Amino acid sequence: MADTKYIFVTGGVISSLGKGIVSSALGKLLQTRGYKVTIQKFDPYINVDPGTLNPYEHGECFVTVDGHEADLDLGHYERFLNVPTTKANNITTGRIYQSVINKERRGDYLGKTVQVVPHITDEIKRNILLLGSKYKYDFVITEIGGTVGDIESLPFIESVRQLRWELGKNCLCVHLTYVPYIDAAKEFKTKPTQHSVKTLQELGIQPEILVLRTEHELNREICRKVALFCNVEEKAVIQSYDVPSIYEVPIVMQKQGFEEILLRKMGLEVGEKPLMKPWNEFLDKMHTATETVKIALVGKYVELPDAYKSINESLLQAATYHHRKLDLHFIQSEKLTDTNVEKELSQMDGILIAPGFGQRGIEGKFAAIKYARENDKPTLGICLGMQCMVIEYARNVLGMKDANSTEIDPQTSHKVIDLMDEQKNLINMGGSMRLGAYDCEIDKHSNIYKVYKKTLIQERHRHRFEFNNEYKAEFEENGMSCSGINPETGLVEIVEIPTKKWFVGVQYHPEYNSTVINPNPLFMSFIEAALVKN
Ligand code: GLN
């Protein structure tokens, strides 16, 4: 395609409507038609990236291959498109300002007064256009975080307004709004949508397509009314009603001709409706599965499932491919003890020990691991979960009673998990962990080799602490193997107990690398093991 097309997705009325899912669904539909698509997110907060944010603020922190700590929507983009994102796909207000201020300090503005318009807006526009010009995408979908009318997102909306003039037909705006159902009146209400479109119009943007989020399917009359009040073609009013799984959204949108309308409006050929075969096969498996697989996710953010978003989705994908419904139990590790662990975990087919930071809930993770190991339950430990597996083994098998990670107890006499050397003199906490994809060499004789079926893999990381190699020989001589190693640094990436049915800890995060079309082999193997009946 000659010119990159830019699509902006804005949101109105309330947040949490699922702009990320709608953007991903649209991206999927365009990709299925043979276009090269990427999705980008602008977040209107001042943090330079979400890396230092507590999960209670914005849920999981996703990590890109090139080591950027990103918003969890990037996980959706990757799961839908099966294409990796990069640092260029997630920009915050903080990053925009940081870059403008750095330029100002360098003297790049040649004595000019630096202002929101044009300097901040120019920097925003540069970051939008970069994906098209540098990476040659056919479509760049840019999701604007927040809700129109927010003070914080005004410079982003203003940049979109300017780009619409500059790009003409190569630019289009999709606005996602909410249509509430008032139970007492038994009526849907379109007024909030009308107001949010007016707000957008006041800011100089007329959306071409509206997506109405609703809990129940709307009749065409409602869509007609919205079209009339909002200056939008009736066919271009699409609805996105609640569906049991986010992976059904592309199909619901395709049925209403979402991408066909968009292609037509952008002057592109529409052609045949693609069959979306692999996607529909995945959905078929999901719909027809009757038996379940019971997995316990042991962590400390259990009341907040978004904190483990990518893990939940990876488990769901793997369960679906095994034609099982995922029955996921979030177990609060703070409440787990040696006394109640059997009651909590004995009915589970598999146990996943979650990643995390800090002391809270850690002893419960040890209790879960001890129970899982002694009862030979399929168990997967991720990052801190893997580190906890090592500590538990040191304490209960190798007899090092106070073994610990120096993250939890800096005074321990057995630092089986210790701070990585390059982390020791760091002052800045932001963006300074071991981040992104690194090589891992797998021992050909290990069980994990049978999972990946190759000796060299790349997986993504986000950690400061590591397995202390001074203890490696002692672990290996006593039944816990270090079967995956980073070839450059010797850092232990995978531990396993080969005599157990399936007991694996990984320092990396396989959940960042699992998509609908390409589920991660580690999750696939974990679920397979969980299904083996004793
Ligand atoms: N807190 C541990 C570390 O920094 C593990 C991090 C994680 O689980 N992502 O090494």
Coordinates of C-alpha atoms and ligand atoms in Angstrom, one line a residue:
M1 CA 0.0 0.0 0.0
A2 CA 1.4 3.4 -1.0
D3 CA 0.5 5.5 2.1
T4 CA 0.2 4.5 5.7
K5 CA -3.4 4.9 6.9
Y6 CA -3.8 6.3 10.5
I7 CA -6.8 5.4 12.6
F8 CA -7.5 7.0 15.9
V9 CA -9.6 5.3 18.6
T10 CA -11.0 7.7 21.2
G11 CA -13.3 6.9 24.1
G12 CA -16.2 8.7 25.6
V13 CA -18.6 8.7 28.6
I14 CA -16.6 6.5 30.9
S15 CA -13.2 4.7 31.0
S16 CA -12.8 0.9 31.0
L17 CA -15.1 0.4 28.0
G18 CA -12.5 -1.8 26.3
K19 CA -10.9 0.6 23.7
G20 CA -7.9 -1.8 23.7
I21 CA -10.1 -4.8 22.7
V22 CA -12.0 -2.8 20.1
S23 CA -8.6 -1.5 18.7
S24 CA -7.3 -5.1 18.7
A25 CA -10.4 -6.5 17.0
L26 CA -10.2 -3.8 14.3
G27 CA -6.5 -4.6 13.8
K28 CA -7.2 -8.3 13.5
L29 CA -9.9 -7.7 10.9
L30 CA -7.6 -5.5 8.8
Q31 CA -4.7 -7.9 9.2
T32 CA -6.9 -10.8 8.1
R33 CA -7.4 -8.9 4.9
G34 CA -3.7 -9.0 4.2
Y35 CA -2.7 -5.6 5.6
K36 CA 0.4 -4.9 7.8
V37 CA -1.1 -3.5 11.0
T38 CA 0.2 -2.2 14.3
I39 CA -1.5 -0.7 17.3
Q40 CA -0.2 2.0 19.5
K41 CA -1.4 3.4 22.8
F42 CA -1.0 6.9 24.2
D43 CA -1.4 7.2 27.9
P44 CA -2.2 10.6 29.3
Y45 CA -0.3 10.2 32.6
I46 CA 3.0 11.8 33.6
N47 CA 4.9 8.7 34.5
V48 CA 7.5 8.1 31.8
D49 CA 6.3 4.5 31.5
P50 CA 4.1 2.3 33.8
G51 CA 7.1 0.3 35.1
T52 CA 7.1 2.0 38.5
L53 CA 3.3 1.8 38.9
N54 CA 1.7 -0.5 41.5
P55 CA -0.6 -3.1 39.8
Y56 CA -3.5 -1.6 41.8
E57 CA -3.1 1.5 39.6
H58 CA -3.3 0.1 36.1
G59 CA -3.1 -3.7 36.4
E60 CA -0.3 -5.7 34.9
C61 CA 2.8 -4.1 33.5
F62 CA 3.5 -5.7 30.0
V63 CA 7.0 -6.0 28.7
T64 CA 7.9 -5.7 25.0
V65 CA 10.6 -7.7 23.2
D66 CA 12.9 -4.6 23.2
G67 CA 12.6 -4.2 26.9
H68 CA 9.9 -1.5 27.3
E69 CA 7.6 -1.6 30.3
A70 CA 4.2 -1.0 28.8
D71 CA 0.5 -0.7 29.4
L72 CA -1.4 -4.0 29.5
D73 CA -3.3 -3.1 26.4
L74 CA -0.1 -3.9 24.4
G75 CA -0.6 -7.5 25.6
H76 CA -4.0 -7.5 23.9
Y77 CA -2.6 -6.1 20.7
E78 CA 0.0 -8.9 20.6
R79 CA -2.4 -11.6 21.6
F80 CA -4.8 -10.6 18.7
L81 CA -2.3 -9.7 16.0
N82 CA 0.4 -12.2 16.8
V83 CA 3.0 -9.5 16.0
P84 CA 5.4 -8.1 18.6
T85 CA 5.1 -4.5 19.7
T86 CA 8.0 -2.2 20.7
K87 CA 8.8 0.9 22.7
A88 CA 7.3 2.9 19.9
N89 CA 3.9 1.4 20.6
N90 CA 3.3 2.9 24.0
I91 CA 3.9 6.6 24.7
T92 CA 2.9 8.5 27.8
T93 CA 2.5 12.2 28.5
G94 CA 5.6 11.9 30.6
R95 CA 7.7 10.5 27.8
I96 CA 6.5 13.3 25.4
Y97 CA 7.4 16.0 27.9
Q98 CA 10.7 14.3 28.8
S99 CA 11.7 14.4 25.1
V100 CA 10.6 18.0 24.6
I101 CA 12.4 19.1 27.7
N102 CA 15.6 17.3 26.7
K103 CA 15.4 19.1 23.3
E104 CA 14.9 22.4 25.0
R105 CA 18.0 21.8 27.2
R106 CA 20.0 20.9 24.1
G107 CA 19.0 24.2 22.5
D108 CA 17.1 22.6 19.7
Y109 CA 14.3 25.2 19.8
L110 CA 16.6 28.1 19.0
G111 CA 15.4 30.6 21.5
K112 CA 11.7 30.0 20.9
T113 CA 9.2 29.8 23.8
V114 CA 8.4 26.1 24.2
Q115 CA 4.6 25.5 24.4
V116 CA 1.9 22.8 24.4
V117 CA 1.0 23.9 20.9
P118 CA 3.0 23.4 18.7
H119 CA 5.9 21.7 20.6
I120 CA 4.1 19.1 22.6
T121 CA 1.6 18.4 19.8
D122 CA 4.5 18.2 17.3
E123 CA 6.2 15.6 19.5
I124 CA 3.0 13.6 19.8
K125 CA 2.5 13.7 16.0
R126 CA 6.1 12.7 15.4
N127 CA 5.5 9.6 17.6
I128 CA 2.3 8.7 15.7
L129 CA 3.9 9.1 12.3
L130 CA 7.1 7.3 13.2
L131 CA 5.4 3.8 13.1
G132 CA 4.2 4.4 9.6
S133 CA 7.4 6.0 8.2
K134 CA 10.0 3.9 9.9
Y135 CA 8.3 0.5 10.1
K136 CA 6.2 0.8 6.9
Y137 CA 2.9 -0.4 8.3
D138 CA -0.2 -0.1 6.1
F139 CA -2.4 0.8 9.1
V140 CA -1.3 2.4 12.4
I141 CA -4.2 2.3 14.9
T142 CA -3.6 4.7 17.7
E143 CA -5.6 4.3 20.9
I144 CA -5.9 7.5 22.9
G145 CA -6.1 6.6 26.6
G146 CA -8.6 8.3 28.9
T147 CA -12.0 9.8 28.1
V148 CA -12.6 12.8 25.8
G149 CA -13.0 15.9 27.8
D150 CA -10.3 15.0 30.3
I151 CA -7.9 17.8 30.9
E152 CA -5.0 15.4 30.5
S153 CA -5.8 14.0 27.1
L154 CA -6.4 17.4 25.4
P155 CA -2.9 17.7 23.8
F156 CA -3.4 14.2 22.3
I157 CA -6.9 15.1 20.9
E158 CA -5.5 18.3 19.5
S159 CA -2.7 16.4 17.8
V160 CA -5.4 14.1 16.2
R161 CA -7.3 17.2 15.0
Q162 CA -4.2 18.6 13.4
L163 CA -3.3 15.2 11.8
R164 CA -6.7 14.9 10.3
W165 CA -6.0 18.1 8.3
E166 CA -2.5 17.1 7.4
L167 CA -3.3 13.5 6.3
G168 CA -6.8 14.0 4.8
K169 CA -8.2 10.7 3.5
N170 CA -5.4 8.7 5.1
C171 CA -6.8 9.4 8.5
L172 CA -10.0 8.3 10.3
C173 CA -11.5 8.6 13.8
V174 CA -13.4 5.8 15.6
H175 CA -15.1 6.9 18.8
L176 CA -16.1 4.3 21.4
T177 CA -18.9 5.4 23.7
Y178 CA -21.3 3.8 26.2
V179 CA -25.1 3.2 25.9
P180 CA -26.4 2.4 29.4
Y181 CA -29.5 0.4 30.0
I182 CA -31.8 1.8 32.7
D183 CA -33.5 -1.2 34.2
A184 CA -36.3 0.7 36.0
A185 CA -37.3 2.4 32.7
K186 CA -36.5 -0.7 30.6
E187 CA -34.7 1.7 28.2
F188 CA -31.3 2.3 26.6
K189 CA -30.1 5.8 26.9
T190 CA -28.2 7.5 24.1
K191 CA -27.8 10.9 25.7
P192 CA -24.3 10.2 27.2
T193 CA -23.2 9.2 23.7
Q194 CA -24.6 12.4 22.1
H195 CA -22.8 14.5 24.7
S196 CA -19.4 12.7 24.3
V197 CA -19.6 13.1 20.5
K198 CA -20.4 16.8 21.0
T199 CA -17.4 17.1 23.3
L200 CA -15.2 15.6 20.5
Q201 CA -16.8 17.9 17.9
E202 CA -16.1 21.0 20.2
L203 CA -12.5 19.9 20.1
G204 CA -12.6 19.9 16.3
I205 CA -13.1 16.2 15.5
Q206 CA -16.0 14.6 13.8
P207 CA -15.8 10.8 14.2
E208 CA -16.5 8.8 11.1
I209 CA -17.4 5.6 13.0
L210 CA -19.0 5.1 16.4
V211 CA -18.8 1.9 18.4
L212 CA -21.4 1.7 21.1
R213 CA -20.5 -0.4 24.1
T214 CA -23.6 -1.9 25.7
E215 CA -24.4 -4.7 28.1
H216 CA -27.2 -6.0 25.8
E217 CA -27.7 -6.0 22.1
L218 CA -29.3 -2.8 20.7
N219 CA -32.0 -2.6 18.1
R220 CA -31.3 -0.7 14.9
E221 CA -33.6 2.1 16.0
I222 CA -31.2 3.1 18.7
C223 CA -28.3 3.1 16.2
R224 CA -30.4 5.2 13.8
K225 CA -31.0 7.7 16.5
V226 CA -27.4 7.9 17.4
A227 CA -26.4 8.3 13.8
L228 CA -28.9 11.2 13.4
F229 CA -27.8 13.1 16.5
C230 CA -24.1 12.6 15.9
N231 CA -23.6 13.3 12.2
V232 CA -22.5 9.7 11.5
E233 CA -23.7 7.5 8.7
E234 CA -26.1 4.9 10.0
K235 CA -24.1 1.9 8.8
A236 CA -21.1 3.4 10.6
V237 CA -22.7 3.0 14.0
I238 CA -21.5 -0.4 15.2
Q239 CA -22.3 -2.0 18.5
S240 CA -20.1 -3.9 20.8
Y241 CA -22.3 -5.8 23.3
D242 CA -21.0 -8.0 26.1
V243 CA -19.8 -11.4 24.9
P244 CA -18.5 -14.2 27.0
S245 CA -14.9 -13.9 25.7
I246 CA -12.9 -10.9 24.4
Y247 CA -11.8 -13.2 21.5
E248 CA -15.4 -13.1 20.1
V249 CA -15.3 -9.3 19.6
P250 CA -13.6 -9.4 16.1
I251 CA -16.4 -11.8 14.9
V252 CA -19.2 -9.6 16.4
M253 CA -17.6 -6.6 14.6
Q254 CA -17.0 -8.4 11.4
K255 CA -20.7 -9.4 11.2
Q256 CA -21.6 -5.7 11.3
G257 CA -19.1 -4.8 8.6
F258 CA -16.8 -2.8 10.8
E259 CA -13.7 -3.0 8.7
E260 CA -15.7 -2.9 5.4
I261 CA -17.1 0.5 6.3
L262 CA -13.7 1.7 7.3
L263 CA -12.0 0.5 4.1
R264 CA -14.8 2.1 2.0
K265 CA -14.4 5.4 3.9
M266 CA -10.7 5.4 3.3
G267 CA -11.1 4.8 -0.4
L268 CA -9.7 1.2 -0.3
E269 CA -11.1 -1.8 -2.1
V270 CA -13.4 -3.9 0.1
G271 CA -13.3 -7.3 -1.5
E272 CA -14.5 -10.6 0.0
K273 CA -15.2 -11.1 3.7
P274 CA -12.3 -13.2 5.0
L275 CA -13.1 -16.5 6.7
M276 CA -10.9 -16.0 9.7
K277 CA -10.4 -19.8 9.8
P278 CA -7.8 -20.3 12.6
W279 CA -9.5 -17.7 14.8
N280 CA -12.9 -19.3 14.4
E281 CA -11.5 -22.8 15.0
F282 CA -10.1 -21.5 18.3
L283 CA -13.5 -20.0 19.2
D284 CA -15.2 -23.3 18.2
K285 CA -12.9 -25.2 20.6
M286 CA -13.8 -22.7 23.3
H287 CA -17.6 -23.0 22.7
T288 CA -17.6 -26.8 22.5
A289 CA -15.4 -27.6 25.5
T290 CA -17.4 -29.2 28.3
E291 CA -14.8 -30.6 30.7
T292 CA -12.7 -28.2 32.8
V293 CA -9.1 -27.9 33.9
K294 CA -8.7 -26.5 37.4
I295 CA -5.7 -24.2 37.9
A296 CA -4.7 -22.4 41.1
L297 CA -3.0 -19.1 40.6
V298 CA -1.2 -18.4 43.9
G299 CA -0.4 -14.7 44.2
K300 CA -1.0 -11.6 46.3
Y301 CA -3.1 -9.5 43.8
V302 CA -5.9 -12.0 43.6
E303 CA -8.7 -9.5 44.1
L304 CA -7.4 -7.8 41.0
P305 CA -7.3 -10.2 38.1
D306 CA -5.9 -7.5 35.7
A307 CA -2.7 -7.8 37.7
Y308 CA -2.1 -11.2 36.1
K309 CA -3.8 -10.4 32.8
S310 CA -1.3 -12.1 30.4
I311 CA -1.1 -15.2 32.7
N312 CA -4.9 -15.6 32.7
E313 CA -5.0 -15.3 28.9
S314 CA -2.1 -17.7 28.3
L315 CA -3.8 -20.3 30.6
L316 CA -7.1 -19.7 28.8
Q317 CA -5.4 -20.2 25.3
A318 CA -3.6 -23.3 26.4
A319 CA -6.8 -24.8 28.0
T320 CA -8.8 -24.0 24.9
Y321 CA -6.3 -25.7 22.7
H322 CA -6.6 -28.8 24.9
H323 CA -10.4 -28.5 24.5
R324 CA -11.0 -27.6 28.2
K325 CA -12.7 -24.8 30.0
L326 CA -10.3 -23.0 32.2
D327 CA -11.5 -23.1 35.8
L328 CA -9.0 -20.6 37.3
H329 CA -8.9 -20.1 41.1
F330 CA -7.1 -17.1 42.5
I331 CA -5.6 -18.1 45.8
Q332 CA -4.4 -15.3 48.1
S333 CA -0.9 -16.3 49.2
E334 CA -1.1 -14.2 52.3
K335 CA -3.7 -16.6 53.6
L336 CA -2.0 -19.8 52.7
T337 CA -0.3 -21.8 55.5
D338 CA 1.0 -25.4 55.9
T339 CA -2.2 -26.1 57.8
N340 CA -4.8 -24.9 55.2
V341 CA -2.8 -25.6 52.0
E342 CA -4.1 -29.1 51.4
K343 CA -7.7 -27.9 51.6
E344 CA -7.0 -25.0 49.2
L345 CA -5.0 -26.9 46.6
S346 CA -5.8 -30.6 46.7
Q347 CA -8.6 -30.3 44.2
M348 CA -6.5 -28.5 41.7
D349 CA -5.1 -30.0 38.5
G350 CA -2.2 -27.6 38.3
I351 CA -0.6 -24.9 40.4
L352 CA 0.9 -21.6 39.2
I353 CA 3.1 -19.6 41.5
A354 CA 2.8 -15.9 40.4
P355 CA 5.5 -13.4 39.7
G356 CA 5.8 -10.4 42.0
F357 CA 7.9 -8.1 44.2
G358 CA 8.5 -7.8 47.9
Q359 CA 7.7 -9.7 51.1
R360 CA 3.9 -9.7 51.3
G361 CA 2.4 -13.2 50.8
I362 CA 5.7 -14.9 50.2
E363 CA 5.5 -17.5 53.0
G364 CA 2.2 -18.7 51.5
K365 CA 4.0 -19.2 48.2
F366 CA 6.5 -21.5 50.0
A367 CA 3.6 -23.4 51.6
A368 CA 2.0 -23.9 48.2
I369 CA 5.3 -25.0 46.6
K370 CA 6.1 -27.5 49.4
Y371 CA 2.6 -29.0 49.1
A372 CA 2.9 -29.2 45.3
R373 CA 6.3 -30.7 45.4
E374 CA 5.5 -33.3 48.0
N375 CA 2.3 -34.3 46.4
D376 CA 3.7 -34.2 42.8
K377 CA 1.2 -31.7 41.4
P378 CA 2.1 -30.1 38.1
T379 CA 3.5 -26.7 39.1
L380 CA 4.8 -23.7 37.1
G381 CA 6.7 -20.9 38.9
I382 CA 7.1 -17.6 37.1
C383 CA 9.9 -15.1 38.0
L384 CA 9.4 -14.6 41.7
G385 CA 7.5 -17.9 41.6
M386 CA 10.6 -19.6 40.3
Q387 CA 12.8 -17.9 42.9
C388 CA 10.4 -19.1 45.6
M389 CA 10.7 -22.7 44.2
V390 CA 14.5 -22.4 44.6
I391 CA 14.2 -21.0 48.2
E392 CA 11.7 -23.7 49.2
Y393 CA 14.0 -26.4 47.9
A394 CA 17.0 -25.0 49.7
R395 CA 15.1 -24.8 53.0
N396 CA 13.2 -28.1 52.9
V397 CA 15.4 -30.4 50.8
L398 CA 19.0 -29.0 51.1
G399 CA 18.5 -28.2 54.8
M400 CA 19.4 -24.5 54.6
K401 CA 16.8 -23.4 57.1
D402 CA 17.0 -19.6 56.6
A403 CA 17.6 -19.7 52.8
N404 CA 16.0 -16.7 51.1
S405 CA 16.3 -14.1 48.5
T406 CA 18.1 -10.9 49.5
E407 CA 15.0 -9.1 48.3
I408 CA 13.1 -10.6 51.2
D409 CA 15.9 -10.9 53.8
P410 CA 19.2 -9.2 53.1
Q411 CA 20.8 -10.8 56.2
T412 CA 20.1 -14.5 55.3
S413 CA 23.0 -16.8 55.6
H414 CA 22.0 -18.6 52.4
K415 CA 21.4 -16.0 49.6
V416 CA 20.2 -18.6 47.1
I417 CA 18.5 -15.7 45.2
D418 CA 20.6 -12.6 45.1
L419 CA 20.7 -9.2 43.4
M420 CA 22.2 -9.2 39.9
D421 CA 25.7 -7.5 39.9
E422 CA 24.6 -4.9 37.4
Q423 CA 21.7 -3.9 39.7
K424 CA 23.9 -3.3 42.7
N425 CA 24.7 0.4 42.2
L426 CA 21.5 1.6 40.6
I427 CA 19.8 4.7 41.8
N428 CA 16.9 5.1 39.4
M429 CA 14.1 2.5 39.8
G430 CA 12.4 3.3 36.5
G431 CA 13.3 1.2 33.4
S432 CA 16.3 -0.3 35.2
M433 CA 15.4 -3.9 35.7
R434 CA 16.7 -6.7 33.4
L435 CA 14.0 -6.2 30.8
G436 CA 13.0 -7.7 27.4
A437 CA 13.9 -10.8 25.5
Y438 CA 17.1 -12.7 26.2
D439 CA 18.5 -15.9 24.9
C440 CA 18.1 -19.1 26.9
E441 CA 20.1 -22.3 26.1
I442 CA 18.2 -25.4 27.0
D443 CA 19.9 -28.6 28.1
K444 CA 19.0 -31.3 25.5
H445 CA 18.6 -33.9 28.2
S446 CA 16.1 -32.0 30.3
N447 CA 12.3 -32.3 30.4
I448 CA 12.0 -28.7 29.3
Y449 CA 13.7 -29.6 26.0
K450 CA 10.7 -31.8 25.3
V451 CA 8.5 -28.7 25.8
Y452 CA 10.3 -26.3 23.5
K453 CA 11.8 -28.9 21.2
K454 CA 14.8 -26.7 20.6
T455 CA 18.0 -25.7 22.4
L456 CA 17.8 -22.0 21.9
I457 CA 14.8 -19.9 22.9
Q458 CA 14.1 -16.2 23.6
E459 CA 11.7 -15.1 26.3
R460 CA 11.0 -11.8 28.0
H461 CA 12.2 -10.7 31.4
R462 CA 11.5 -8.3 34.2
H463 CA 13.5 -8.8 37.3
R464 CA 16.5 -7.6 39.5
F465 CA 17.3 -10.8 41.4
E466 CA 18.7 -14.1 40.1
F467 CA 19.6 -17.6 41.1
N468 CA 22.9 -17.5 42.9
N469 CA 25.3 -19.6 40.8
E470 CA 27.5 -20.4 43.9
Y471 CA 24.7 -22.9 44.9
K472 CA 24.2 -24.4 41.4
A473 CA 26.3 -27.6 42.0
E474 CA 24.6 -28.3 45.3
F475 CA 21.1 -28.0 43.8
E476 CA 22.0 -30.1 40.8
E477 CA 23.6 -32.8 42.9
N478 CA 20.4 -33.0 45.0
G479 CA 17.7 -33.2 42.4
M480 CA 16.9 -29.7 41.1
S481 CA 18.4 -29.1 37.7
C482 CA 19.2 -25.8 36.1
S483 CA 18.1 -26.7 32.6
G484 CA 18.0 -23.3 30.9
I485 CA 20.9 -20.9 31.1
N486 CA 21.6 -17.5 29.5
P487 CA 24.6 -18.2 27.3
E488 CA 26.2 -14.7 27.7
T489 CA 26.0 -14.4 31.5
G490 CA 25.4 -17.9 32.8
L491 CA 22.2 -16.7 34.6
V492 CA 19.9 -19.5 35.4
E493 CA 16.7 -19.1 33.4
I494 CA 14.9 -22.5 34.1
V495 CA 14.9 -24.9 37.0
E496 CA 13.1 -28.2 37.1
I497 CA 12.8 -31.3 39.3
P498 CA 13.1 -34.0 36.6
T499 CA 11.9 -36.8 38.8
K500 CA 8.5 -35.0 39.3
K501 CA 5.7 -35.2 36.8
W502 CA 5.9 -31.5 35.9
F503 CA 7.7 -29.1 38.2
V504 CA 9.2 -26.1 36.4
G505 CA 10.3 -22.6 37.4
V506 CA 11.2 -20.0 34.9
Q507 CA 13.0 -16.7 35.6
Y508 CA 11.4 -15.2 32.4
H509 CA 7.7 -14.4 31.7
P510 CA 6.3 -16.8 29.1
E511 CA 2.9 -15.1 29.4
Y512 CA 4.2 -12.1 27.5
N513 CA 4.8 -14.3 24.5
S514 CA 1.5 -16.3 24.1
T515 CA -1.0 -15.4 21.5
V516 CA -4.3 -16.9 20.2
I517 CA -2.6 -18.2 17.1
N518 CA 0.7 -19.1 18.7
P519 CA 0.2 -20.2 22.3
N520 CA 3.4 -20.4 24.4
P521 CA 4.7 -24.1 24.5
L522 CA 5.3 -23.8 28.3
F523 CA 1.6 -23.1 29.1
M524 CA 0.6 -25.8 26.6
S525 CA 2.8 -28.4 28.3
F526 CA 1.7 -27.3 31.8
I527 CA -2.0 -27.7 30.9
E528 CA -1.3 -31.0 29.2
A529 CA 0.5 -32.2 32.4
A530 CA -2.4 -30.9 34.5
L531 CA -4.8 -33.1 32.5
V532 CA -3.0 -36.3 33.2
K533 CA -5.0 -38.2 35.8
N534 CA -3.2 -39.9 38.7
Ligands
GLN1 N1 11.0 -9.5 42.6 C1 11.8 -10.4 41.8 C2 13.0 -9.8 41.1 O1 13.0 -8.6 41.0 C3 10.9 -11.1 40.8 C4 10.3 -10.1 39.8 C5 9.1 -10.7 39.1 O2 8.5 -11.7 39.5 N2 8.8 -10.1 37.9 O3 13.9 -10.4 40.7

